[in-house]
Amino acid sequence: YDDVHVFTKVGYNMYSNEPRQRFDREYLLKAIRSSLNRLMRNWVDLIQLHNPGLRVIEDPSVKEVMNEVKNSGLAKHVGVALGPEANVLDEGLAAIKMGYEAVMFVFNALEQEPGRTLIKEAYAKGVGTIARVPHATGALSEEFALNFAEGDHRRLRDRGWLIRARSFVEERIRPIAKSLGLTLDQFAIKYVLSYPVSTLAITVTSLKELEEYAEAADGSYLKPHVIREVEDAYAEFVRLNKANGDKAR
């Protein structure tokens, strides 16, 4: 299908009893070919380094391998998928400087930075941006939950942060969404897509969710004054988290 784009990520050695990160040439090429085999494809649109860290991003030998992957036709583009750690801004800016063609990072109404900065810098340089976690691990969803199944990466989220986030959403974000006739889930999607991101990566657990999220991505997004209101609310949330000893995000 011409309108379906396939991405994959490499960097965590899943072929060992003790998974760890590997970004050496031998492993990257093996992992990429294995991923393509599982996808039953000869190539994909984008291959990303998975949470590589600043040292790896700035390593010219790693970039050389990724260039080789692109030039050999295994991928149309190469990029970096950043983790939620505190160094995301520096990592994202380094990826842009190193010539990676796409950067993936967390971005939502409750976690606007460093996403807003990266979107601005990437857009100016013609680098693609992939926003992820638009629902802030469920804090911006109608079906809010604190408990996740074993193995679900959402279990990594700090429980105290989630509780504060949901309380703040009910007080400050839900009234904005309601005034627009949107559910929290729809509002979360529209907020992210109101910025010049290339695409949005979502977590979907049911057909109902997929249909609702797709419907929200209808090309009709938030007006500038609404975005400013959400940005102001985010500033309040950052202050609230600082008061509770959390790092600003």
XYZ file of N, CA and C in Angstrom:
747
model
N 0.840 -1.183 0.000
C 0.000 0.000 0.000
C 0.884 1.246 0.000
N 0.597 2.165 -0.915
C 1.428 3.352 -1.035
C 1.316 4.272 0.173
N 0.160 4.234 0.862
C -0.037 5.144 1.991
C 0.305 4.511 3.337
N 0.938 3.346 3.320
C 1.385 2.698 4.553
C 2.905 2.768 4.616
N 3.409 3.318 5.706
C 4.851 3.449 5.887
C 5.288 2.565 7.057
N 6.329 1.791 6.841
C 6.782 0.820 7.836
C 8.090 1.289 8.460
N 8.098 1.360 9.797
C 9.290 1.740 10.547
C 9.741 0.558 11.399
N 11.018 0.513 11.736
C 11.504 -0.445 12.716
C 12.645 0.189 13.499
N 13.012 -0.443 14.619
C 14.069 0.084 15.482
C 15.045 -1.029 15.829
N 16.295 -0.673 15.999
C 17.318 -1.638 16.400
C 18.236 -0.998 17.441
N 18.858 -1.867 18.232
C 19.796 -1.354 19.229
C 19.798 -2.144 20.521
N 18.698 -2.858 20.789
C 18.660 -3.723 21.958
C 18.855 -5.157 21.507
N 19.857 -5.825 22.041
C 20.167 -7.188 21.645
C 19.127 -8.145 22.238
N 18.133 -8.490 21.437
C 17.062 -9.373 21.888
C 17.374 -10.845 21.607
N 18.590 -11.115 21.139
C 18.964 -12.476 20.788
C 19.875 -13.093 21.849
N 19.914 -12.450 22.999
C 20.762 -12.908 24.093
C 19.905 -13.152 25.330
N 20.388 -14.001 26.223
C 19.675 -14.237 27.474
C 19.670 -12.997 28.358
N 20.613 -12.123 28.129
C 20.689 -10.873 28.891
C 20.657 -9.705 27.910
N 19.448 -9.269 27.544
C 19.326 -8.183 26.564
C 20.086 -6.934 27.002
N 20.851 -6.406 26.110
C 21.581 -5.168 26.376
C 21.720 -4.415 25.062
N 22.097 -3.166 25.167
C 22.230 -2.372 23.950
C 23.513 -2.716 23.203
N 23.398 -2.759 21.878
C 24.564 -2.953 21.020
C 24.385 -2.098 19.763
N 25.420 -1.351 19.451
C 25.363 -0.499 18.262
C 26.585 -0.701 17.363
N 27.271 -1.832 17.542
C 28.395 -2.124 16.663
C 27.870 -2.578 15.296
N 28.719 -2.473 14.298
C 28.320 -2.750 12.917
C 27.754 -4.161 12.751
N 28.449 -5.137 13.304
C 28.022 -6.529 13.152
C 26.600 -6.733 13.678
N 26.365 -6.204 14.873
C 25.040 -6.405 15.457
C 23.960 -5.624 14.713
N 24.230 -4.374 14.380
C 23.221 -3.557 13.711
C 22.766 -4.199 12.403
N 23.710 -4.650 11.600
C 23.347 -5.257 10.321
C 22.561 -6.553 10.534
N 22.973 -7.353 11.511
C 22.249 -8.586 11.819
C 20.831 -8.277 12.288
N 20.699 -7.314 13.188
C 19.388 -6.979 13.744
C 18.460 -6.411 12.680
N 19.008 -5.589 11.797
C 18.194 -4.997 10.739
C 17.673 -6.076 9.792
N 18.537 -6.981 9.389
C 18.104 -8.054 8.482
C 17.095 -8.975 9.166
N 17.305 -9.241 10.438
C 16.357 -10.077 11.180
C 14.998 -9.397 11.282
N 15.002 -8.094 11.524
C 13.753 -7.349 11.606
C 13.020 -7.361 10.270
N 13.745 -7.166 9.195
C 13.130 -7.201 7.871
C 12.535 -8.582 7.581
N 13.233 -9.622 7.996
C 12.711 -10.974 7.799
C 11.407 -11.178 8.556
N 11.351 -10.682 9.796
C 10.119 -10.832 10.580
C 8.973 -10.035 9.963
N 9.316 -8.908 9.379
C 8.304 -8.073 8.728
C 7.955 -8.581 7.329
N 8.723 -9.547 6.861
C 8.542 -10.112 5.516
C 8.645 -9.031 4.445
N 9.701 -8.215 4.598
C 9.944 -7.125 3.657
C 11.423 -7.096 3.279
N 11.692 -6.560 2.098
C 13.077 -6.381 1.661
C 13.640 -5.041 2.117
N 12.762 -4.118 2.454
C 13.163 -2.786 2.894
C 12.026 -2.170 3.699
N 12.345 -1.116 4.437
C 11.328 -0.347 5.162
C 11.560 1.130 4.908
N 10.591 1.923 5.291
C 10.705 3.366 5.075
C 11.704 4.018 6.026
N 11.744 3.525 7.259
C 12.614 4.151 8.263
C 13.157 3.110 9.231
N 14.462 3.145 9.450
C 15.106 2.350 10.494
C 15.713 3.318 11.503
N 15.398 3.090 12.788
C 15.850 3.997 13.838
C 16.761 3.280 14.842
N 17.739 4.003 15.339
C 18.505 3.539 16.489
C 17.615 3.686 17.714
N 17.523 2.637 18.523
C 16.588 2.617 19.646
C 17.253 3.099 20.925
N 16.893 4.313 21.339
C 17.384 4.895 22.589
C 18.903 4.797 22.711
N 19.639 5.375 21.750
C 21.086 5.134 21.689
C 21.942 5.907 22.686
N 21.490 7.037 23.186
C 22.349 7.835 24.052
C 23.242 8.761 23.246
N 23.706 9.819 23.886
C 24.456 10.868 23.193
C 25.752 10.353 22.574
N 26.489 9.514 23.306
C 27.770 9.023 22.796
C 27.585 8.262 21.482
N 26.577 7.426 21.417
C 26.325 6.641 20.208
C 25.852 7.538 19.065
N 24.976 8.481 19.379
C 24.459 9.383 18.344
C 25.592 10.156 17.687
N 26.568 10.573 18.483
C 27.669 11.382 17.959
C 28.818 10.537 17.399
N 28.679 9.232 17.434
C 29.729 8.342 16.949
C 29.669 8.249 15.420
N 30.664 8.748 14.716
C 30.627 8.724 13.246
C 30.616 7.316 12.663
N 31.182 6.339 13.387
C 31.194 4.975 12.869
C 29.780 4.387 12.854
N 28.967 4.753 13.836
C 27.578 4.292 13.863
C 26.797 4.934 12.721
N 27.013 6.231 12.538
C 26.321 6.925 11.433
C 26.742 6.344 10.089
N 27.984 5.934 9.978
C 28.468 5.337 8.741
C 27.729 4.038 8.436
N 27.485 3.230 9.476
C 26.731 1.990 9.285
C 25.312 2.303 8.821
N 24.701 3.284 9.435
C 23.330 3.634 9.063
C 23.266 4.191 7.642
N 24.291 4.935 7.247
C 24.354 5.408 5.856
C 24.469 4.220 4.902
N 25.258 3.236 5.304
C 25.420 2.016 4.501
C 24.077 1.302 4.341
N 23.316 1.247 5.420
C 21.999 0.612 5.387
C 21.082 1.323 4.398
N 21.107 2.630 4.437
C 20.275 3.401 3.514
C 20.747 3.237 2.071
N 22.033 3.356 1.849
C 22.573 3.280 0.490
C 22.398 1.904 -0.143
N 22.305 0.875 0.696
C 22.127 -0.485 0.177
C 20.663 -0.794 -0.123
N 19.768 0.149 0.211
C 18.361 -0.033 -0.107
C 17.541 -0.738 0.953
N 18.116 -0.968 2.134
C 17.358 -1.614 3.201
C 16.380 -0.652 3.864
N 16.643 0.640 3.740
C 15.751 1.654 4.312
C 15.807 2.906 3.459
N 14.658 3.571 3.347
C 14.645 4.845 2.633
C 15.257 5.957 3.482
N 15.073 5.828 4.798
C 15.563 6.855 5.715
C 16.100 6.200 6.980
N 16.984 6.919 7.688
C 17.509 6.440 8.966
C 17.319 7.531 10.016
N 17.039 7.111 11.232
C 16.771 8.082 12.281
C 17.123 7.563 13.652
N 16.662 8.302 14.656
C 16.953 7.988 16.056
C 15.658 8.054 16.862
N 15.395 7.013 17.632
C 14.251 6.983 18.539
C 14.769 7.224 19.951
N 14.431 8.363 20.521
C 14.963 8.771 21.810
C 14.118 8.241 22.954
N 14.768 7.949 24.076
C 14.062 7.497 25.263
C 13.554 8.676 26.074
N 12.906 8.403 27.208
C 12.345 9.482 28.034
C 13.325 10.053 29.052
N 14.593 9.706 28.950
C 15.560 10.144 29.950
C 15.801 11.661 29.879
N 16.540 12.172 30.843
C 16.684 13.619 31.009
C 17.515 14.281 29.910
N 18.265 13.514 29.142
C 19.182 14.094 28.160
C 18.587 14.161 26.754
N 17.280 14.071 26.654
C 16.620 13.966 25.346
C 16.893 15.176 24.463
N 16.909 16.374 25.024
C 17.136 17.560 24.203
C 18.502 17.514 23.539
N 19.549 17.263 24.317
C 20.896 17.196 23.756
C 21.008 16.077 22.726
N 20.379 14.938 23.012
C 20.427 13.811 22.087
C 19.721 14.143 20.785
N 18.557 14.782 20.899
C 17.812 15.146 19.698
C 18.547 16.147 18.842
N 19.116 17.150 19.468
C 19.862 18.162 18.718
C 21.093 17.553 18.067
N 21.735 16.615 18.767
C 22.911 15.936 18.203
C 22.514 15.098 16.994
N 21.380 14.419 17.076
C 20.909 13.605 15.956
C 20.655 14.464 14.726
N 20.064 15.619 14.935
C 19.820 16.550 13.829
C 21.146 17.010 13.232
N 22.093 17.365 14.093
C 23.399 17.835 13.638
C 24.157 16.755 12.883
N 24.001 15.488 13.296
C 24.724 14.380 12.670
C 24.116 13.968 11.328
N 22.988 14.522 11.007
C 22.387 14.230 9.707
C 21.383 13.098 9.702
N 20.926 12.662 10.872
C 19.847 11.680 10.889
C 18.583 12.343 10.354
N 17.783 11.559 9.652
C 16.661 12.135 8.906
C 15.346 12.197 9.677
N 15.305 11.560 10.831
C 14.087 11.565 11.645
C 14.449 11.385 13.108
N 13.654 11.984 13.972
C 13.852 11.874 15.411
C 12.507 11.568 16.059
N 12.487 10.540 16.903
C 11.271 10.185 17.649
C 11.458 10.536 19.117
N 10.405 11.094 19.744
C 10.501 11.499 21.144
C 9.108 11.612 21.753
N 9.058 11.615 23.086
C 7.806 11.806 23.813
C 7.339 13.247 23.641
N 6.055 13.406 23.317
C 5.481 14.751 23.199
C 3.980 14.659 23.404
N 3.479 15.381 24.387
C 2.038 15.445 24.646
C 1.735 16.690 25.460
N 0.471 16.916 25.748
C 0.053 18.146 26.422
C 0.639 18.293 27.815
N 1.018 17.178 28.449
C 1.602 17.221 29.790
C 3.118 17.138 29.781
N 3.703 16.798 28.635
C 5.161 16.668 28.493
C 5.561 17.366 27.195
N 5.525 18.686 27.247
C 5.716 19.478 26.031
C 7.177 19.745 25.705
N 8.011 19.732 26.698
C 9.439 19.923 26.463
C 10.205 18.657 26.849
N 11.264 18.366 26.092
C 11.892 19.173 25.042
C 11.247 19.033 23.661
N 10.089 18.393 23.591
C 9.465 18.156 22.300
C 9.245 19.397 21.459
N 8.722 20.455 22.076
C 8.459 21.681 21.308
C 9.738 22.230 20.716
N 10.813 22.207 21.485
C 12.097 22.707 20.986
C 12.608 21.842 19.846
N 12.509 20.527 19.997
C 12.987 19.621 18.955
C 12.160 19.744 17.679
N 10.864 19.924 17.821
C 10.010 20.104 16.643
C 10.443 21.344 15.865
N 10.684 22.427 16.580
C 11.097 23.675 15.942
C 12.429 23.516 15.221
N 13.412 22.918 15.900
C 14.742 22.758 15.313
C 14.714 21.790 14.130
N 14.007 20.686 14.281
C 13.943 19.697 13.207
C 13.222 20.252 11.988
N 12.146 20.961 12.224
C 11.374 21.537 11.113
C 12.230 22.511 10.308
N 13.020 23.303 11.018
C 13.886 24.275 10.355
C 14.956 23.602 9.507
N 15.369 22.384 9.897
C 16.430 21.664 9.194
C 15.879 20.625 8.217
N 14.568 20.512 8.110
C 13.979 19.533 7.210
C 14.079 18.106 7.714
N 14.178 17.941 9.025
C 14.280 16.615 9.639
C 12.896 16.176 10.111
N 12.554 14.911 9.862
C 11.255 14.402 10.267
C 11.146 14.240 11.768
N 9.942 14.384 12.293
C 9.697 14.217 13.723
C 8.549 13.243 13.942
N 8.756 12.317 14.881
C 7.745 11.339 15.237
C 7.447 11.515 16.719
N 6.265 12.009 17.035
C 5.866 12.183 18.426
C 5.286 10.867 18.941
N 5.597 10.539 20.187
C 5.033 9.322 20.773
C 4.475 9.619 22.164
N 3.735 8.668 22.699
C 3.075 8.768 24.009
C 2.135 9.985 24.061
N 1.271 10.163 23.065
C 0.396 11.341 23.046
C -0.593 11.392 24.202
N -0.907 10.229 24.781
C -1.876 10.196 25.879
C -1.215 10.171 27.257
N 0.092 10.439 27.289
C 0.815 10.551 28.569
C 0.550 9.334 29.458
N 0.755 8.145 28.883
C 0.564 6.885 29.606
C -0.837 6.785 30.220
N -1.822 7.304 29.502
C -3.210 7.177 29.930
C -3.740 8.345 30.728
N -2.889 9.246 31.167
C -3.363 10.405 31.930
C -4.275 11.286 31.082
N -4.105 11.221 29.752
C -4.937 11.996 28.830
C -5.912 11.086 28.086
N -6.358 10.039 28.752
C -7.306 9.100 28.157
C -8.550 8.982 29.023
N -9.677 8.712 28.394
C -10.914 8.518 29.163
C -10.809 7.290 30.058
N -10.121 6.268 29.604
C -9.973 5.036 30.378
C -8.634 5.053 31.111
N -8.591 5.839 32.159
C -7.365 5.991 32.941
C -7.120 4.765 33.800
N -5.853 4.343 33.866
C -5.497 3.182 34.690
C -4.149 3.425 35.347
N -3.988 2.865 36.542
C -2.717 2.952 37.255
C -1.943 1.647 37.187
N -2.636 0.561 36.889
C -2.009 -0.758 36.880
C -1.960 -1.316 35.460
N -0.767 -1.776 35.065
C -0.579 -2.327 33.732
C -0.052 -3.753 33.838
N -0.299 -4.525 32.805
C 0.083 -5.931 32.799
C 1.596 -6.093 32.859
N 2.035 -7.227 33.357
C 3.457 -7.551 33.403
C 4.026 -7.509 31.990
N 5.159 -6.824 31.823
C 5.775 -6.703 30.511
C 5.337 -5.489 29.728
N 4.291 -4.815 30.192
C 3.831 -3.586 29.528
C 4.786 -2.460 29.911
N 5.388 -1.809 28.888
C 6.386 -0.771 29.173
C 5.810 0.399 29.957
N 4.487 0.535 29.962
C 3.859 1.634 30.704
C 3.994 1.458 32.222
N 4.354 0.257 32.655
C 4.602 0.020 34.086
C 5.791 0.814 34.591
N 6.646 1.277 33.675
C 7.837 2.023 34.062
C 7.515 3.440 34.529
N 6.321 3.910 34.188
C 5.947 5.281 34.557
C 5.787 5.404 36.072
N 6.284 6.503 36.625
C 6.178 6.757 38.054
C 4.710 6.905 38.454
N 4.287 6.142 39.438
C 2.876 6.126 39.852
C 2.437 7.474 40.428
N 3.315 8.090 41.212
C 2.983 9.391 41.779
C 2.756 10.432 40.709
N 3.598 10.399 39.656
C 3.430 11.335 38.534
C 2.082 11.118 37.862
N 1.709 9.866 37.650
C 0.435 9.565 36.994
C -0.749 10.085 37.803
N -0.695 9.927 39.116
C -1.790 10.390 39.972
C -1.911 11.909 39.896
N -0.783 12.602 39.996
C -0.816 14.067 39.884
C -1.285 14.499 38.500
N -0.803 13.791 37.483
C -1.162 14.151 36.115
C -2.658 14.025 35.893
N -3.235 12.930 36.363
C -4.674 12.747 36.145
C -5.493 13.792 36.876
N -5.095 14.122 38.095
C -5.798 15.159 38.843
C -5.723 16.496 38.106
N -4.551 16.802 37.567
C -4.379 18.055 36.833
C -5.205 18.052 35.554
N -5.251 16.919 34.876
C -6.034 16.807 33.640
C -7.504 17.089 33.922
N -8.032 16.518 34.984
C -9.445 16.721 35.307
C -9.735 18.191 35.617
N -8.772 18.841 36.241
C -8.972 20.248 36.641
C -8.737 21.218 35.493
N -7.699 20.985 34.666
C -7.294 21.997 33.690
C -7.471 21.600 32.229
N -7.281 20.334 31.911
C -7.310 19.920 30.507
C -8.697 19.477 30.052
N -9.379 18.709 30.880
C -10.705 18.242 30.466
C -11.660 19.393 30.123
N -11.691 20.492 30.909
C -12.591 21.592 30.537
C -12.287 22.162 29.146
N -11.016 22.201 28.764
C -10.658 22.691 27.430
C -11.174 21.728 26.370
N -10.931 20.439 26.587
C -11.405 19.439 25.626
C -12.925 19.467 25.509
N -13.600 19.566 26.653
C -15.068 19.567 26.656
C -15.624 20.768 25.909
N -14.964 21.921 26.043
C -15.434 23.128 25.356
C -15.349 22.991 23.843
N -14.499 22.067 23.384
C -14.324 21.824 21.947
C -15.144 20.622 21.470
N -15.873 19.997 22.386
C -16.677 18.834 22.029
C -15.843 17.594 21.785
N -14.693 17.489 22.476
C -13.766 16.378 22.263
C -13.620 15.535 23.518
N -13.405 14.240 23.332
C -13.003 13.393 24.453
C -11.537 13.698 24.761
N -11.066 13.249 25.903
C -9.657 13.440 26.232
C -8.761 12.764 25.199
N -9.153 11.572 24.755
C -8.345 10.828 23.783
C -8.226 11.607 22.474
N -9.336 12.155 22.004
C -9.327 12.929 20.762
C -8.513 14.210 20.922
N -8.698 14.854 22.072
C -7.969 16.093 22.324
C -6.464 15.851 22.338
N -6.034 14.753 22.953
C -4.609 14.436 23.029
C -4.007 14.295 21.641
N -4.717 13.615 20.750
C -4.237 13.438 19.383
C -4.192 14.772 18.652
N -5.265 15.538 18.751
C -5.329 16.808 18.033
C -4.291 17.808 18.533
N -4.003 17.762 19.848
C -2.992 18.669 20.374
C -1.649 18.419 19.699
N -1.214 17.177 19.672
C 0.089 16.855 19.087
C 0.122 17.207 17.601
N -0.933 16.872 16.888
C -0.963 17.108 15.445
C -1.185 18.575 15.083
N -1.397 19.413 16.087
C -1.491 20.855 15.832
C -0.120 21.475 15.630
N 0.925 20.715 15.951
C 2.304 21.142 15.711
C 2.789 20.500 14.407
N 3.843 21.042 13.811
C 4.323 20.500 12.525
C 5.162 19.230 12.681
N 4.562 18.204 13.291
C 5.229 16.907 13.393
C 4.966 16.122 12.109
N 5.862 15.198 11.805
C 5.701 14.398 10.595
C 4.627 13.330 10.775
N 4.621 12.718 11.954
C 3.626 11.689 12.241
C 3.578 11.442 13.738
N 2.684 10.562 14.127
C 2.430 10.306 15.534
C 2.385 8.801 15.771
N 3.134 8.319 16.755
C 3.121 6.899 17.113
C 2.201 6.714 18.312
N 1.231 5.817 18.182
C 0.242 5.628 19.238
C 0.284 4.198 19.763
N -0.180 4.036 20.998
C -0.365 2.709 21.571
C -1.839 2.355 21.456
N -2.147 1.288 20.740
C -3.536 0.889 20.502
C -3.764 -0.507 21.055
N -4.810 -0.676 21.863
C -5.112 -1.983 22.438
C -6.456 -2.525 21.980
N -7.176 -1.762 21.140
C -8.471 -2.244 20.650
C -8.815 -1.537 19.343
N -9.720 -2.153 18.577
C -10.196 -1.546 17.338
C -10.923 -0.239 17.623
N -11.649 -0.183 18.727
C -12.365 1.033 19.116
C -11.403 2.200 19.282
N -10.283 1.954 19.964
C -9.284 3.008 20.140
C -8.719 3.442 18.791
N -8.391 2.492 17.947
C -7.827 2.812 16.641
C -8.773 3.687 15.837
N -10.049 3.358 15.836
C -11.035 4.134 15.078
C -11.169 5.548 15.635
N -11.171 5.670 16.963
C -11.298 6.992 17.586
C -10.075 7.859 17.296
N -8.889 7.260 17.386
C -7.666 8.021 17.138
C -7.588 8.445 15.671
N -7.955 7.550 14.772
C -7.911 7.873 13.349
C -8.897 8.990 13.019
N -10.048 8.949 13.651
C -11.057 9.985 13.421
C -10.556 11.347 13.887
N -9.778 11.360 14.972
C -9.263 12.628 15.496
C -8.226 13.244 14.565
N -7.545 12.404 13.782
C -6.520 12.890 12.847
C -7.172 13.259 11.524
N -8.054 14.241 11.588
C -8.887 14.580 10.434
C -8.450 15.853 9.713
N -7.320 16.414 10.123
C -6.831 17.634 9.486
C -7.376 18.904 10.111
N -8.308 18.769 11.037
C -8.874 19.922 11.740
C -8.327 19.921 13.161
N -7.371 20.816 13.419
C -6.671 20.758 14.692
C -6.929 22.007 15.533
N -6.157 22.211 16.563
C -6.454 23.250 17.542
C -6.060 24.642 17.052
N -6.878 25.616 17.406
C -6.593 27.003 17.063
C -5.440 27.524 17.925
N -4.730 28.550 17.440
C -3.589 29.082 18.196
C -3.915 29.474 19.636
N -5.089 30.055 19.868
C -5.406 30.481 21.238
C -5.610 29.282 22.155
N -6.075 28.163 21.607
C -6.224 26.950 22.415
C -4.849 26.366 22.739
N -3.964 26.366 21.763
C -2.607 25.869 21.998
C -1.924 26.687 23.083
N -2.104 28.006 23.037
C -1.502 28.861 24.068
C -2.076 28.529 25.443
N -3.370 28.249 25.500
C -3.997 27.900 26.773
C -3.416 26.597 27.320
N -3.184 25.635 26.450
C -2.611 24.358 26.882
C -1.150 24.542 27.283
N -0.433 25.402 26.586
C 0.953 25.679 26.952
C 1.024 26.349 28.321
N 0.083 27.234 28.613
C 0.031 27.865 29.931
C -0.267 26.820 31.013
N -1.176 25.910 30.694
C -1.510 24.853 31.648
C -0.286 23.969 31.908
N 0.472 23.689 30.850
C 1.689 22.888 31.002
C 2.672 23.564 31.953
N 2.818 24.879 31.836
C 3.724 25.607 32.728
C 3.289 25.438 34.185
N 1.987 25.425 34.414
C 1.475 25.189 35.769
C 1.836 23.779 36.229
N 1.696 22.819 35.334
C 1.969 21.425 35.684
C 3.443 21.222 36.002
N 4.314 21.895 35.278
C 5.750 21.816 35.554
C 6.044 22.343 36.956
N 5.420 23.465 37.310
C 5.626 24.028 38.652
C 5.117 23.062 39.723
N 3.987 22.419 39.449
C 3.437 21.448 40.390
C 4.393 20.283 40.595
N 4.974 19.798 39.516
C 5.912 18.681 39.615
C 7.187 19.084 40.345
N 7.663 20.301 40.095
C 8.853 20.781 40.798
C 8.603 20.855 42.289
N 7.388 21.279 42.669
C 7.041 21.362 44.077
C 7.036 19.992 44.733
N 6.844 18.947 43.896
C 6.824 17.585 44.402
C 8.162 16.888 44.215
N 9.176 17.665 43.822
C 10.516 17.121 43.708
C 10.840 16.457 42.397
N 9.941 16.555 41.408
C 10.213 15.965 40.092
C 10.981 16.939 39.231
N 11.762 16.375 38.267
C 12.443 17.200 37.304
C 11.439 17.736 36.291
N 11.683 18.951 35.819
C 10.800 19.521 34.807
C 10.891 18.713 33.533
N 9.717 18.504 32.895
C 9.677 17.766 31.648
C 8.755 18.470 30.683
